[in-house]
mmCIF file of C-alpha atoms and ligand atoms in Angstrom:
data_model
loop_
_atom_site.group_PDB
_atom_site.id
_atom_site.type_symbol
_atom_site.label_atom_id
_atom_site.label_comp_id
_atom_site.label_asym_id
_atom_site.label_seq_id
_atom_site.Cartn_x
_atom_site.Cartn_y
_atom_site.Cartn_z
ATOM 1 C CA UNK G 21 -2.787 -8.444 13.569
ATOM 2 C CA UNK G 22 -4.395 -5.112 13.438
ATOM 3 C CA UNK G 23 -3.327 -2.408 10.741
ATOM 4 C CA UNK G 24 -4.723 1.418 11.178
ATOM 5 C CA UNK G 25 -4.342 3.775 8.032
ATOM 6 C CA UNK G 26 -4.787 7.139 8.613
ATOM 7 C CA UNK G 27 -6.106 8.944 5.761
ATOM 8 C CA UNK G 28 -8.971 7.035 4.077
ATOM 9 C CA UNK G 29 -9.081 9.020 0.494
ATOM 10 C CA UNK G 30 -7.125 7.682 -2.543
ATOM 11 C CA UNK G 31 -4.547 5.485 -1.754
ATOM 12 C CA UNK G 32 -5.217 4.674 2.543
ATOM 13 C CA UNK G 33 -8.869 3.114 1.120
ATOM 14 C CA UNK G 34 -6.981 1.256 -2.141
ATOM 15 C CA UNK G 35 -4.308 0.236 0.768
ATOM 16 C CA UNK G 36 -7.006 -1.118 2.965
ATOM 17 C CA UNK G 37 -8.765 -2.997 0.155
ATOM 18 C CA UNK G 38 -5.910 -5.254 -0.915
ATOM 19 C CA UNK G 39 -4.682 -5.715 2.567
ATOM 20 C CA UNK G 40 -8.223 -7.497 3.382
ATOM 21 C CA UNK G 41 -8.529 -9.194 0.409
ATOM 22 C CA UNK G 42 -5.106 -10.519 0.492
ATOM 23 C CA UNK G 43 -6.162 -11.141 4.169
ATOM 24 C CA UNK G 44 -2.502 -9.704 5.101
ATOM 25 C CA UNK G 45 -4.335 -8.372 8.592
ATOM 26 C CA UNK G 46 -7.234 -9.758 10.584
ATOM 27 C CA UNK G 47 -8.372 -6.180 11.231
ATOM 28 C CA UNK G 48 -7.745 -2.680 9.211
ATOM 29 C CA UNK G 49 -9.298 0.457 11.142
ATOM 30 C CA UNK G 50 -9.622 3.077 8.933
ATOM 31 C CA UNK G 51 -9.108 6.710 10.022
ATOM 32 C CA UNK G 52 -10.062 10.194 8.558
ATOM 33 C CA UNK G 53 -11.064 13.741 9.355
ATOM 34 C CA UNK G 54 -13.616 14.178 7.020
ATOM 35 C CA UNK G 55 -17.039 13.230 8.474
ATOM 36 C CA UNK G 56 -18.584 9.502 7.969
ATOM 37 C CA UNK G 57 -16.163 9.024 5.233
ATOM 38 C CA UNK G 58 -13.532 6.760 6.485
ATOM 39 C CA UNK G 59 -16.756 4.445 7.819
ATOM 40 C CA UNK G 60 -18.795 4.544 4.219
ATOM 41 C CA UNK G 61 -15.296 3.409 2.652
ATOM 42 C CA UNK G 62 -14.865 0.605 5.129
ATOM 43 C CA UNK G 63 -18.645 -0.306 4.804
ATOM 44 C CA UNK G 64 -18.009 -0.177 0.998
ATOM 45 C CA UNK G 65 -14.745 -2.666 1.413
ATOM 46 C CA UNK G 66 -16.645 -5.047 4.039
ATOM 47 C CA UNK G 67 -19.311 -5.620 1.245
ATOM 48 C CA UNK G 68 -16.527 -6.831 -0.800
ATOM 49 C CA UNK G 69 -16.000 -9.987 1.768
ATOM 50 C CA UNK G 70 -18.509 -12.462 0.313
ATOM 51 C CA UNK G 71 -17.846 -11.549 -3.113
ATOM 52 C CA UNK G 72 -13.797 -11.657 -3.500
ATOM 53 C CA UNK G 73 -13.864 -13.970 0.010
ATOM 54 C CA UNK G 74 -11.907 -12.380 2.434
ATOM 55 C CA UNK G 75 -12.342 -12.525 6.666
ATOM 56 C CA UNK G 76 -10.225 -9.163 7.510
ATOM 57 C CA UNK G 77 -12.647 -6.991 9.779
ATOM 58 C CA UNK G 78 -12.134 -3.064 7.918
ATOM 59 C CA UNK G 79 -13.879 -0.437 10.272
ATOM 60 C CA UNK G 80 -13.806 2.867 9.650
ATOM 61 C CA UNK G 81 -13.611 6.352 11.987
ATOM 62 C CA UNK G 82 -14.043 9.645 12.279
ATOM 63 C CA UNK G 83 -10.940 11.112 13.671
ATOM 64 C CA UNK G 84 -12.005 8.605 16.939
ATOM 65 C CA UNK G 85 -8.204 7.433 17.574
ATOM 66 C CA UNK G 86 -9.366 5.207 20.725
ATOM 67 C CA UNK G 87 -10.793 3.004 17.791
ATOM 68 C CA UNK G 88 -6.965 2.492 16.643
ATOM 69 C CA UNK G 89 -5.820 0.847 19.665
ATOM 70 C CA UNK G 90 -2.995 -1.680 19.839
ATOM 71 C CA UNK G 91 -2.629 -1.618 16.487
ATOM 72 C CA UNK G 92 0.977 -3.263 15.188
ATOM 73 C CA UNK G 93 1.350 -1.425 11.758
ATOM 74 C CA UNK G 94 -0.128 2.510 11.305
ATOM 75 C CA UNK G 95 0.407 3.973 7.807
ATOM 76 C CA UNK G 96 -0.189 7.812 7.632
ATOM 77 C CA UNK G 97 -1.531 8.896 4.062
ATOM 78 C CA UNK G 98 -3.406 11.676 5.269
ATOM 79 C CA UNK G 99 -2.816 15.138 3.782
ATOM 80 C CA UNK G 100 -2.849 16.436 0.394
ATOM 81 C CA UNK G 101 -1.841 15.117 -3.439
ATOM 82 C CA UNK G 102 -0.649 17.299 -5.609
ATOM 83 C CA UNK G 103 -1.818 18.496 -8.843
ATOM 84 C CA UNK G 104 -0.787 18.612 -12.214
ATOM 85 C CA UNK G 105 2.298 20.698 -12.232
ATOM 86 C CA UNK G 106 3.182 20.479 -8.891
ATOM 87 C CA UNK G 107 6.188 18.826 -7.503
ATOM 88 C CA UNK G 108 5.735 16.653 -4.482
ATOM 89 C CA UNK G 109 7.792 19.119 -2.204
ATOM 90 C CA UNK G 110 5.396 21.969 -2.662
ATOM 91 C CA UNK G 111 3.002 19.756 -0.567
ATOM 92 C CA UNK G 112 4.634 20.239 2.343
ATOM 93 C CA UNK G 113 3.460 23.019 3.888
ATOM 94 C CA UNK G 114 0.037 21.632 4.354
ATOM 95 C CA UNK G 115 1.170 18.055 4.609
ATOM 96 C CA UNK G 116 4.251 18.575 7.691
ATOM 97 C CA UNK G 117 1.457 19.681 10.609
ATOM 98 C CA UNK G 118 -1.403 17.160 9.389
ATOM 99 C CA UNK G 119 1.629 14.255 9.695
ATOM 100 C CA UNK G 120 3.024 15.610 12.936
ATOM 101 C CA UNK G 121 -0.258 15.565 14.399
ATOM 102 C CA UNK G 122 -1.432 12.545 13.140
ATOM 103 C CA UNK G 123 2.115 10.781 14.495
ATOM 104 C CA UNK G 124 1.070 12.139 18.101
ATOM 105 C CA UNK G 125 -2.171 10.453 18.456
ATOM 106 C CA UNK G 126 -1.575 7.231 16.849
ATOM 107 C CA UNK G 127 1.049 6.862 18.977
ATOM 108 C CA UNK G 128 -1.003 7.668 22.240
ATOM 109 C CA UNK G 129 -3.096 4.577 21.410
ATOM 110 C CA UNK G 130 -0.596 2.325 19.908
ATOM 111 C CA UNK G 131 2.896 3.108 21.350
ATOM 112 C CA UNK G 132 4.604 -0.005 20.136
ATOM 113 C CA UNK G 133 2.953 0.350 16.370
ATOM 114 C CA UNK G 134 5.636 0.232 13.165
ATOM 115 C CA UNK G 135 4.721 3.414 11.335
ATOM 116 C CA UNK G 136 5.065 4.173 7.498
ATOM 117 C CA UNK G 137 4.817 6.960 6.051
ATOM 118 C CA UNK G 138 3.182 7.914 3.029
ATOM 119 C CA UNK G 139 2.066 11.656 2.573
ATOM 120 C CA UNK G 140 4.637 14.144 0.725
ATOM 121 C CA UNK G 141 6.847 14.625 0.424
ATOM 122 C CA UNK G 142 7.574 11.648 1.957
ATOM 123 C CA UNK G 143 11.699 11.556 2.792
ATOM 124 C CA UNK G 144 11.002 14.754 4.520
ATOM 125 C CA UNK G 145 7.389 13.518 6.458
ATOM 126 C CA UNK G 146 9.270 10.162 7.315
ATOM 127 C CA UNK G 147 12.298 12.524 8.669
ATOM 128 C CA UNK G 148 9.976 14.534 10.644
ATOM 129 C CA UNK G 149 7.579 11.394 11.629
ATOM 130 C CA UNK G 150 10.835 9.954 13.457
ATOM 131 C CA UNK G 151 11.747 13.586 14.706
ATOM 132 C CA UNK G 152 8.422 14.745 16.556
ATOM 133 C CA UNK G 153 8.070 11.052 17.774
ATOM 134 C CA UNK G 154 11.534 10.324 18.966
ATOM 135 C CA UNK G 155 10.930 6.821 17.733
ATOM 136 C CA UNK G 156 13.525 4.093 17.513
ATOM 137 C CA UNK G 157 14.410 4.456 13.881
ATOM 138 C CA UNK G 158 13.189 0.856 12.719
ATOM 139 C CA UNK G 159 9.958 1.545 13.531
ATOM 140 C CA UNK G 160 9.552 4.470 10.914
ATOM 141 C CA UNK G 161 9.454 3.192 7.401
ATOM 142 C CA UNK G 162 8.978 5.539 4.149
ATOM 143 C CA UNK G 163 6.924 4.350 1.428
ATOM 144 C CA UNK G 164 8.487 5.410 -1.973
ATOM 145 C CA UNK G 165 11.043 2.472 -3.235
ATOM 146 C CA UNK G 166 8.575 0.209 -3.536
ATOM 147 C CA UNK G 167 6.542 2.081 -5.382
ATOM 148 C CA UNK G 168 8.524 3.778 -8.085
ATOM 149 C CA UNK G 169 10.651 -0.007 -7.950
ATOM 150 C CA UNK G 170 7.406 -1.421 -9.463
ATOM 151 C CA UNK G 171 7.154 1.845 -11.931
ATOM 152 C CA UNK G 172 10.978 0.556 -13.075
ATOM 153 C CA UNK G 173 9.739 -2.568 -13.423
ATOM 154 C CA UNK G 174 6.807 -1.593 -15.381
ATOM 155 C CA UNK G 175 8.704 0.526 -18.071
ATOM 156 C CA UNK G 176 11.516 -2.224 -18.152
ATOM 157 C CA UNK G 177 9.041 -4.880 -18.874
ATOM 158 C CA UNK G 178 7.346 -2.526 -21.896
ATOM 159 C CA UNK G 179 10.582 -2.041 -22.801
ATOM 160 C CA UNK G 180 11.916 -5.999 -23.130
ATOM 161 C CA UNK G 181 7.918 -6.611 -24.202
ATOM 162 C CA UNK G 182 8.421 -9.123 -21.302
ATOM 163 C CA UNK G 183 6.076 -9.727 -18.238
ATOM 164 C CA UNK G 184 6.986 -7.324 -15.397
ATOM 165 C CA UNK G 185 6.864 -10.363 -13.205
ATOM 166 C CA UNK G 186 10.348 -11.528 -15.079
ATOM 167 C CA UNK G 187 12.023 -7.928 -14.635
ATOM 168 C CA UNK G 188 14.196 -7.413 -11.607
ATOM 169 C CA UNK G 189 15.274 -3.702 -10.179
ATOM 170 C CA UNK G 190 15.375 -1.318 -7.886
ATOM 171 C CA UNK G 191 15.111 2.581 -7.153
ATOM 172 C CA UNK G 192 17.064 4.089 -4.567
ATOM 173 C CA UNK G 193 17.715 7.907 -3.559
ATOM 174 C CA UNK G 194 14.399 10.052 -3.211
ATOM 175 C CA UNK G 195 11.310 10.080 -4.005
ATOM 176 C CA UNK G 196 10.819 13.125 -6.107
ATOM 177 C CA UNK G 197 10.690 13.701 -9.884
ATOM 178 C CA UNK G 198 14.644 14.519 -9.669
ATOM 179 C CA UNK G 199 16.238 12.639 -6.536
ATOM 180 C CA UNK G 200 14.625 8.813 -7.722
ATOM 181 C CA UNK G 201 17.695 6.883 -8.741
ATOM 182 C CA UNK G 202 16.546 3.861 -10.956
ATOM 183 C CA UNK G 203 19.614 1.452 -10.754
ATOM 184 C CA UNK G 204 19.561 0.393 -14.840
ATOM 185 C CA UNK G 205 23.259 -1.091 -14.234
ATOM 186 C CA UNK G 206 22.076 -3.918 -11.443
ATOM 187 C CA UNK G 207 18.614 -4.486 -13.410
ATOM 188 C CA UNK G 208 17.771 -8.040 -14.946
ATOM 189 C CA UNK G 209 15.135 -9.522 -16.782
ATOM 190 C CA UNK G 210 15.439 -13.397 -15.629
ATOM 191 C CA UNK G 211 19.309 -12.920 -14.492
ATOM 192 C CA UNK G 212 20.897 -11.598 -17.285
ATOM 193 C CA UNK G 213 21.587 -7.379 -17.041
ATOM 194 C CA UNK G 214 19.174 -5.538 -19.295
ATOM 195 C CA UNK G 215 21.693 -4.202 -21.143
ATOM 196 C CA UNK G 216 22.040 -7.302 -22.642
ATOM 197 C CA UNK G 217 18.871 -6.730 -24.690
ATOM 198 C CA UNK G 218 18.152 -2.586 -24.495
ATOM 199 C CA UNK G 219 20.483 0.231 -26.104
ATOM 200 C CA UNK G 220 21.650 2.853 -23.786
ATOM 201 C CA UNK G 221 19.383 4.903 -25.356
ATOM 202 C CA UNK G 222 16.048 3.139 -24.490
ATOM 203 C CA UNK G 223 17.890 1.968 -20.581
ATOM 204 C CA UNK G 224 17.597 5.850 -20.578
ATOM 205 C CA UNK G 225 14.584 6.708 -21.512
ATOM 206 C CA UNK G 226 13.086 3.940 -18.804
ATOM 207 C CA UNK G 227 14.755 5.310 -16.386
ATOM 208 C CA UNK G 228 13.945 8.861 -16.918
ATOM 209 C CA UNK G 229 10.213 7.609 -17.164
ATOM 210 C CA UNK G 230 10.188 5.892 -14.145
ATOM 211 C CA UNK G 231 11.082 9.184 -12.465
ATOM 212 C CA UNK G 232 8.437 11.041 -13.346
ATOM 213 C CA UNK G 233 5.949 8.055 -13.154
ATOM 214 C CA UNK G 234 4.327 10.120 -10.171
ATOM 215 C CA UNK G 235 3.822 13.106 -12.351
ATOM 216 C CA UNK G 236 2.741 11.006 -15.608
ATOM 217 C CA UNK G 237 -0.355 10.131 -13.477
ATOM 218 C CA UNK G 238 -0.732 13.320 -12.108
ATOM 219 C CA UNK G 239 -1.131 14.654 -15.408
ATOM 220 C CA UNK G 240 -3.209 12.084 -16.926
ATOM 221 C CA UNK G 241 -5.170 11.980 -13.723
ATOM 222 C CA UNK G 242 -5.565 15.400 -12.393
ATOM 223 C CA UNK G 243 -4.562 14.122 -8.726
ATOM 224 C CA UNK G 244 -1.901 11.735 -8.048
ATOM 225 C CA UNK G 245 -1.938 7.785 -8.672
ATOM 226 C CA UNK G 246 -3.846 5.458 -5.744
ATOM 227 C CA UNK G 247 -3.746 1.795 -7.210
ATOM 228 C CA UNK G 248 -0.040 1.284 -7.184
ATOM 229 C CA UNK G 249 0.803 3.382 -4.182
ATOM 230 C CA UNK G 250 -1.923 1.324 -2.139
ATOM 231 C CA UNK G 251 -0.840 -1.846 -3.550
ATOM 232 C CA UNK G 252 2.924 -0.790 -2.430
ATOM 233 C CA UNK G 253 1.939 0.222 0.861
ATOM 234 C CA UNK G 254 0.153 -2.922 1.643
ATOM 235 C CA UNK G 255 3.019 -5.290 -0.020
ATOM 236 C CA UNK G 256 5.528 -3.668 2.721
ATOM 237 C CA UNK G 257 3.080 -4.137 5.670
ATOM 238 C CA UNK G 258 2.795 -7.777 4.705
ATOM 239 C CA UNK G 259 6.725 -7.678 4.718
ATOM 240 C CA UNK G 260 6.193 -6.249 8.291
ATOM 241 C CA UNK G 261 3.423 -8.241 9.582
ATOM 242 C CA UNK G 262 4.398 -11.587 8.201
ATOM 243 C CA UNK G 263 8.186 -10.857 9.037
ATOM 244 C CA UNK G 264 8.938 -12.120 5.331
ATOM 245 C CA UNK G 265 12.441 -10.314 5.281
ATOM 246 C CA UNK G 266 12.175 -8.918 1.792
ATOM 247 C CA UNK G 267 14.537 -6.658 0.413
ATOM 248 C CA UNK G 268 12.321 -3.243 -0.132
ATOM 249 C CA UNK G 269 13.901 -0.289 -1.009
ATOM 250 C CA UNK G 270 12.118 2.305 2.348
ATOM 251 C CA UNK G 271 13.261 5.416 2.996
ATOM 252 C CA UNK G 272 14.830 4.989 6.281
ATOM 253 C CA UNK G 273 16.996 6.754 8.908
ATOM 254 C CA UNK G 274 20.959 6.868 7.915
ATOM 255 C CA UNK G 275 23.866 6.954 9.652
ATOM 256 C CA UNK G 276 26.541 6.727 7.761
ATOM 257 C CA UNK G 277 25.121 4.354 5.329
ATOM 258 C CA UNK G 278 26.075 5.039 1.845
ATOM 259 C CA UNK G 279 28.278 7.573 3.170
ATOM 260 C CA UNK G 280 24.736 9.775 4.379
ATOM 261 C CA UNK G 281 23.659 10.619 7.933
ATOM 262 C CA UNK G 282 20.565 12.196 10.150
ATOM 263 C CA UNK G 283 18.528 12.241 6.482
ATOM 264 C CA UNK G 284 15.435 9.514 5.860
ATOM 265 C CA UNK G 285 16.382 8.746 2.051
ATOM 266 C CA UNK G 286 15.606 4.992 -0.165
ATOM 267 C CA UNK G 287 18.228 2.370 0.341
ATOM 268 C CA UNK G 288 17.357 -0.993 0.392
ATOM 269 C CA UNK G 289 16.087 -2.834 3.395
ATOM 270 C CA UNK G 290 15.268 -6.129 4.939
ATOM 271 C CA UNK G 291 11.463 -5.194 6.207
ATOM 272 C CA UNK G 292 10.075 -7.945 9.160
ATOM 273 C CA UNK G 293 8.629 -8.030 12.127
ATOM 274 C CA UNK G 294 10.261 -5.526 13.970
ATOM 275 C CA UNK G 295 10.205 -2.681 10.978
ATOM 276 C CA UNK G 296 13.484 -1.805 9.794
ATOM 277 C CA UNK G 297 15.600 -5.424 10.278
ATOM 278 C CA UNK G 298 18.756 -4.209 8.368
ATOM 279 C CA UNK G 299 20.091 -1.640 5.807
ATOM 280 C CA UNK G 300 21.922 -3.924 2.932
ATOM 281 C CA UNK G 301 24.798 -2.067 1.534
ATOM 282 C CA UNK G 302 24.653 -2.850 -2.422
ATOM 283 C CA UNK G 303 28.095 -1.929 -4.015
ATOM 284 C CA UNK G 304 27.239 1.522 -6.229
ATOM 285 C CA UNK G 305 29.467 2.790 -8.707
ATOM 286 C CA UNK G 306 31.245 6.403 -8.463
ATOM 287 C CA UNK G 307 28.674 7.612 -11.256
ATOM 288 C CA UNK G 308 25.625 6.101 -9.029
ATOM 289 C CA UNK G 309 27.158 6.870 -5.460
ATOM 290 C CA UNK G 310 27.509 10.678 -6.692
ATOM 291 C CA UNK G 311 24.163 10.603 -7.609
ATOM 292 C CA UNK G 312 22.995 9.440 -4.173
ATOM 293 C CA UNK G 313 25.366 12.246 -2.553
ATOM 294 C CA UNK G 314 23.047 14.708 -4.892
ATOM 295 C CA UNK G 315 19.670 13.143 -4.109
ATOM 296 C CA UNK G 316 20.753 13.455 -0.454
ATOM 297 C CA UNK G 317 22.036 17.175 -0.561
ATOM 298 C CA UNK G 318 17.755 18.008 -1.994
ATOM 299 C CA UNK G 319 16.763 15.768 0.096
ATOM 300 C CA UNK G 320 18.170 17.272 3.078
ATOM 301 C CA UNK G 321 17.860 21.163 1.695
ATOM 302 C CA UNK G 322 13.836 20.180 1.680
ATOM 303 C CA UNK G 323 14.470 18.997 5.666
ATOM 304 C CA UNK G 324 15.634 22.320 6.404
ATOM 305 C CA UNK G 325 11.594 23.515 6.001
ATOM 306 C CA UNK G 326 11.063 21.793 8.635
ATOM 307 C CA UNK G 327 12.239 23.780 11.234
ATOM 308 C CA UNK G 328 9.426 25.438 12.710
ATOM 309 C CA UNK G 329 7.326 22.667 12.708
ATOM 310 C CA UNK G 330 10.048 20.562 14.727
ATOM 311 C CA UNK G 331 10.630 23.676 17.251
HETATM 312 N N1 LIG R 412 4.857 7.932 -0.873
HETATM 313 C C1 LIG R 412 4.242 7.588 -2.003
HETATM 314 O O1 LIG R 412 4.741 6.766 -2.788
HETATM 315 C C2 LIG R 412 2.925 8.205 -2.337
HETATM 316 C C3 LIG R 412 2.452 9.251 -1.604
HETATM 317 N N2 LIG R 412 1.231 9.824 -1.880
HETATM 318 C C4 LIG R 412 0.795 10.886 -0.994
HETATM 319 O O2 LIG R 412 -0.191 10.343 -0.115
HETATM 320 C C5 LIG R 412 -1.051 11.385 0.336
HETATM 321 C C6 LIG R 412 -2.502 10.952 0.154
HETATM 322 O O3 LIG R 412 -2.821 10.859 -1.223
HETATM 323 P P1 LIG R 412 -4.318 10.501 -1.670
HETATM 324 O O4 LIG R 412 -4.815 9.349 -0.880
HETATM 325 O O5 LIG R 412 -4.318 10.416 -3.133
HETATM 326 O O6 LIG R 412 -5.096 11.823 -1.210
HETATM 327 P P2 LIG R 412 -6.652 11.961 -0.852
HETATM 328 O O7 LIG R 412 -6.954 13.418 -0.868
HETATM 329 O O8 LIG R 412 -7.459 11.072 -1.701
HETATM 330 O O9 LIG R 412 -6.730 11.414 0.651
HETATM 331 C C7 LIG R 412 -6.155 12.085 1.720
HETATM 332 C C8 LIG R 412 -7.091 11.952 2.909
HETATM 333 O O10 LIG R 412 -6.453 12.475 4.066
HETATM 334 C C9 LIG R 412 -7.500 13.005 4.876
HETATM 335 N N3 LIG R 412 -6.950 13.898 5.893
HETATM 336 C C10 LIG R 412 -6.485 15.154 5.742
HETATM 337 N N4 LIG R 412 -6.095 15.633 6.935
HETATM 338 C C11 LIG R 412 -6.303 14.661 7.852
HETATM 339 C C12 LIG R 412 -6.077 14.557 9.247
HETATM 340 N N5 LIG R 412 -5.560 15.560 9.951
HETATM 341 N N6 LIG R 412 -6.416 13.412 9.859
HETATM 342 C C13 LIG R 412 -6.946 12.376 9.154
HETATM 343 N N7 LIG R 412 -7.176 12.427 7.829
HETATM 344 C C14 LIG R 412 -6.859 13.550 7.192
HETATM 345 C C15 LIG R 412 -8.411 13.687 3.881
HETATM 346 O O11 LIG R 412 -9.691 13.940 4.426
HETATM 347 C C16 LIG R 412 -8.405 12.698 2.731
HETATM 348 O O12 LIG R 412 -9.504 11.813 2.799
HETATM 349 C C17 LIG R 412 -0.653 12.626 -0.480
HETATM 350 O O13 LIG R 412 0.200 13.447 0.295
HETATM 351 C C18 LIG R 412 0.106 12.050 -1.663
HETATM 352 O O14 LIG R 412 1.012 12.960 -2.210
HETATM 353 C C19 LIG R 412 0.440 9.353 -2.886
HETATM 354 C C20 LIG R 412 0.874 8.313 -3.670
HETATM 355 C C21 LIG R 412 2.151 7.670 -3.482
HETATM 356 O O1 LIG R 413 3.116 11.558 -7.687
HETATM 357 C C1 LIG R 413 2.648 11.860 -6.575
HETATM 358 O O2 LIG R 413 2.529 13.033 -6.159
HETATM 359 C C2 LIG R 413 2.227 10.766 -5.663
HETATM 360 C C3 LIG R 413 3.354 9.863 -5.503
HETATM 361 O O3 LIG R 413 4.231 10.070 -4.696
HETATM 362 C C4 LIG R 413 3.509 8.825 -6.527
HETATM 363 O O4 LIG R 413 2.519 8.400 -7.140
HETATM 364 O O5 LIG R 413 4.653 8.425 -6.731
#
């Protein structure tokens, strides 16, 4: 199985590192404008195979698509991060024409490929992704649940003082500082709700964390996070590529689910072979389903930018 990743800076060369060490993909082509640098990372990765004991073939190119062909899986993280201070949104005036383009030529070489989309802000880039491409919408899969889903997890765990590995939950709605929706209601450590064992008071404070884990890093940082995102991004194209059926939180194409249409926002998913296998429909309450509608109405006042890159 063959996975390309556009965009071989922060988190496309952390992606393509655990996907070949976790062997998820006999072959990961990496892709990027800048010159020799997507083929010194791969070189860089590939000298990792002896040592950690992995067989994946990583190969990298400069902007050479032909080298992507017939690939099954292509994630697009090329574009810009933002910096401390910024919100993800403000990214997308550079980041809508580098995705659009990107979309046009991997698609040229790979026409049957699952994309996922990673650059920022990402609702709005998977949105336009499945726009510019006319794509059937299971084959265009944000990457944001999973990500700040593992950031819930994280400050849950802290939280308990439990492993994360113990910790179920879930974020749903956007992915932005102010659309994530951390569900603290559904979340469990072993089966029993966390409420069980955390005040309201400290169930709030992890979930107002976990929605500005993105910016946290930033900070601390001074360019957004790459371990985690990679590690996310690979985890769903394993979900794709192995057709494990997991339930992964993706920003996908609505209609009508959770009362939302022609918007690419989080709701959970069953992610297999064929991208997009089903949208589960989790029961919200009124105070979480009127938090979607709100996460939906930024969501789609950030689509609206779109326009002239669409016409
Ligand atoms: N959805 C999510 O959960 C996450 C999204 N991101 C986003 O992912 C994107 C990438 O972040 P990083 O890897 O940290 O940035 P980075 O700056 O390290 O890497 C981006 C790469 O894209 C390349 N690039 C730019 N234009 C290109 C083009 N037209 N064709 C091919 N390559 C091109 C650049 O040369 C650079 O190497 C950002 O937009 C960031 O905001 C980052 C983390 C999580
Ligand atoms: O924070 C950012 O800008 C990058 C990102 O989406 C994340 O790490 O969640």
């Amino acid at each position: 199985m063959k996975v390309t990743i556009v965009g071989a800076g922060n988190v496309g060369a952390t992606c393509a590192d655990v996907i070949s060490y976790r062997g998820i993909a006999s072959e990961v082509v990496l892709l990027d404008i800048k010159e020799g640098f997507a083929e010194g990372k791969a070189m860089d990765i590939m000298q990792c195979a002896t040592t950690t004991g992995f067989n994946t073939k990583v190969s990298g190119s400069t902007n050479d698509y032909s080298k992507t062909a017939n690939s099954n899986v292509v994630v697009i993280t090329s574009g810009v991060p933002r910096k401390p201070g910024m919100t993800r949104e403000e990214l997308i005036g550079i980041n809508a024409g580098i995705v659009k383009t990107v979309a046009d030529n991997v698609l040229k070489y790979s026409p049957d490929a699952i994309i996922v989309v990673v650059s920022n802000p990402m609702d709005t880039m998977a949105y336009l992704t499945l726009k510019a491409t006319g794509l059937p919408k299971n084959r265009i899969i944000g990457m944001g649940g999973a990500l700040d889903s593992s950031r819930f997890k994280y400050y849950l765990s802290k939280a308990l003082d439990k492993p994360s590995n113990d910790v179920q939950g879930m974020v749903i709605g956007g992915h932005g500082d102010t659309t994530m929706i951390p569900l603290t209601r559904i979340a469990s450590y072993n089966g029993s709700p966390v409420s069980d064992f955390l005040s309201q008071e400290v169930m709030d404070k992890v979930a107002a964390d976990t929605m500005v884990g993105g910016a946290t890093l930033t900070g601390l940082l001074g360019t957004s996070a790459w371990y985690a995102p990679g590690a996310s991004v690979a985890y769903l194209v394993d979900s794709i590529l192995n057709d494990q059926r997991k339930m992964i939180p993706c920003s996908v194409y609505l209609e009508g689910e959770y009362g939302q249409s022609d918007i690419c926002i989080g709701v959970p998913c069953i992610i297999g072979k064929n991208g997009v296998e089903e949208i589960v429909t989790i029961n919200l309450d009124e105070k979480e389903k009127a938090l979607f509608a709100k996460s939906a109405d930024a969501v789609r006042n950030m689509n609206e930018a779109l326009k002239s890159v669409l016409a």
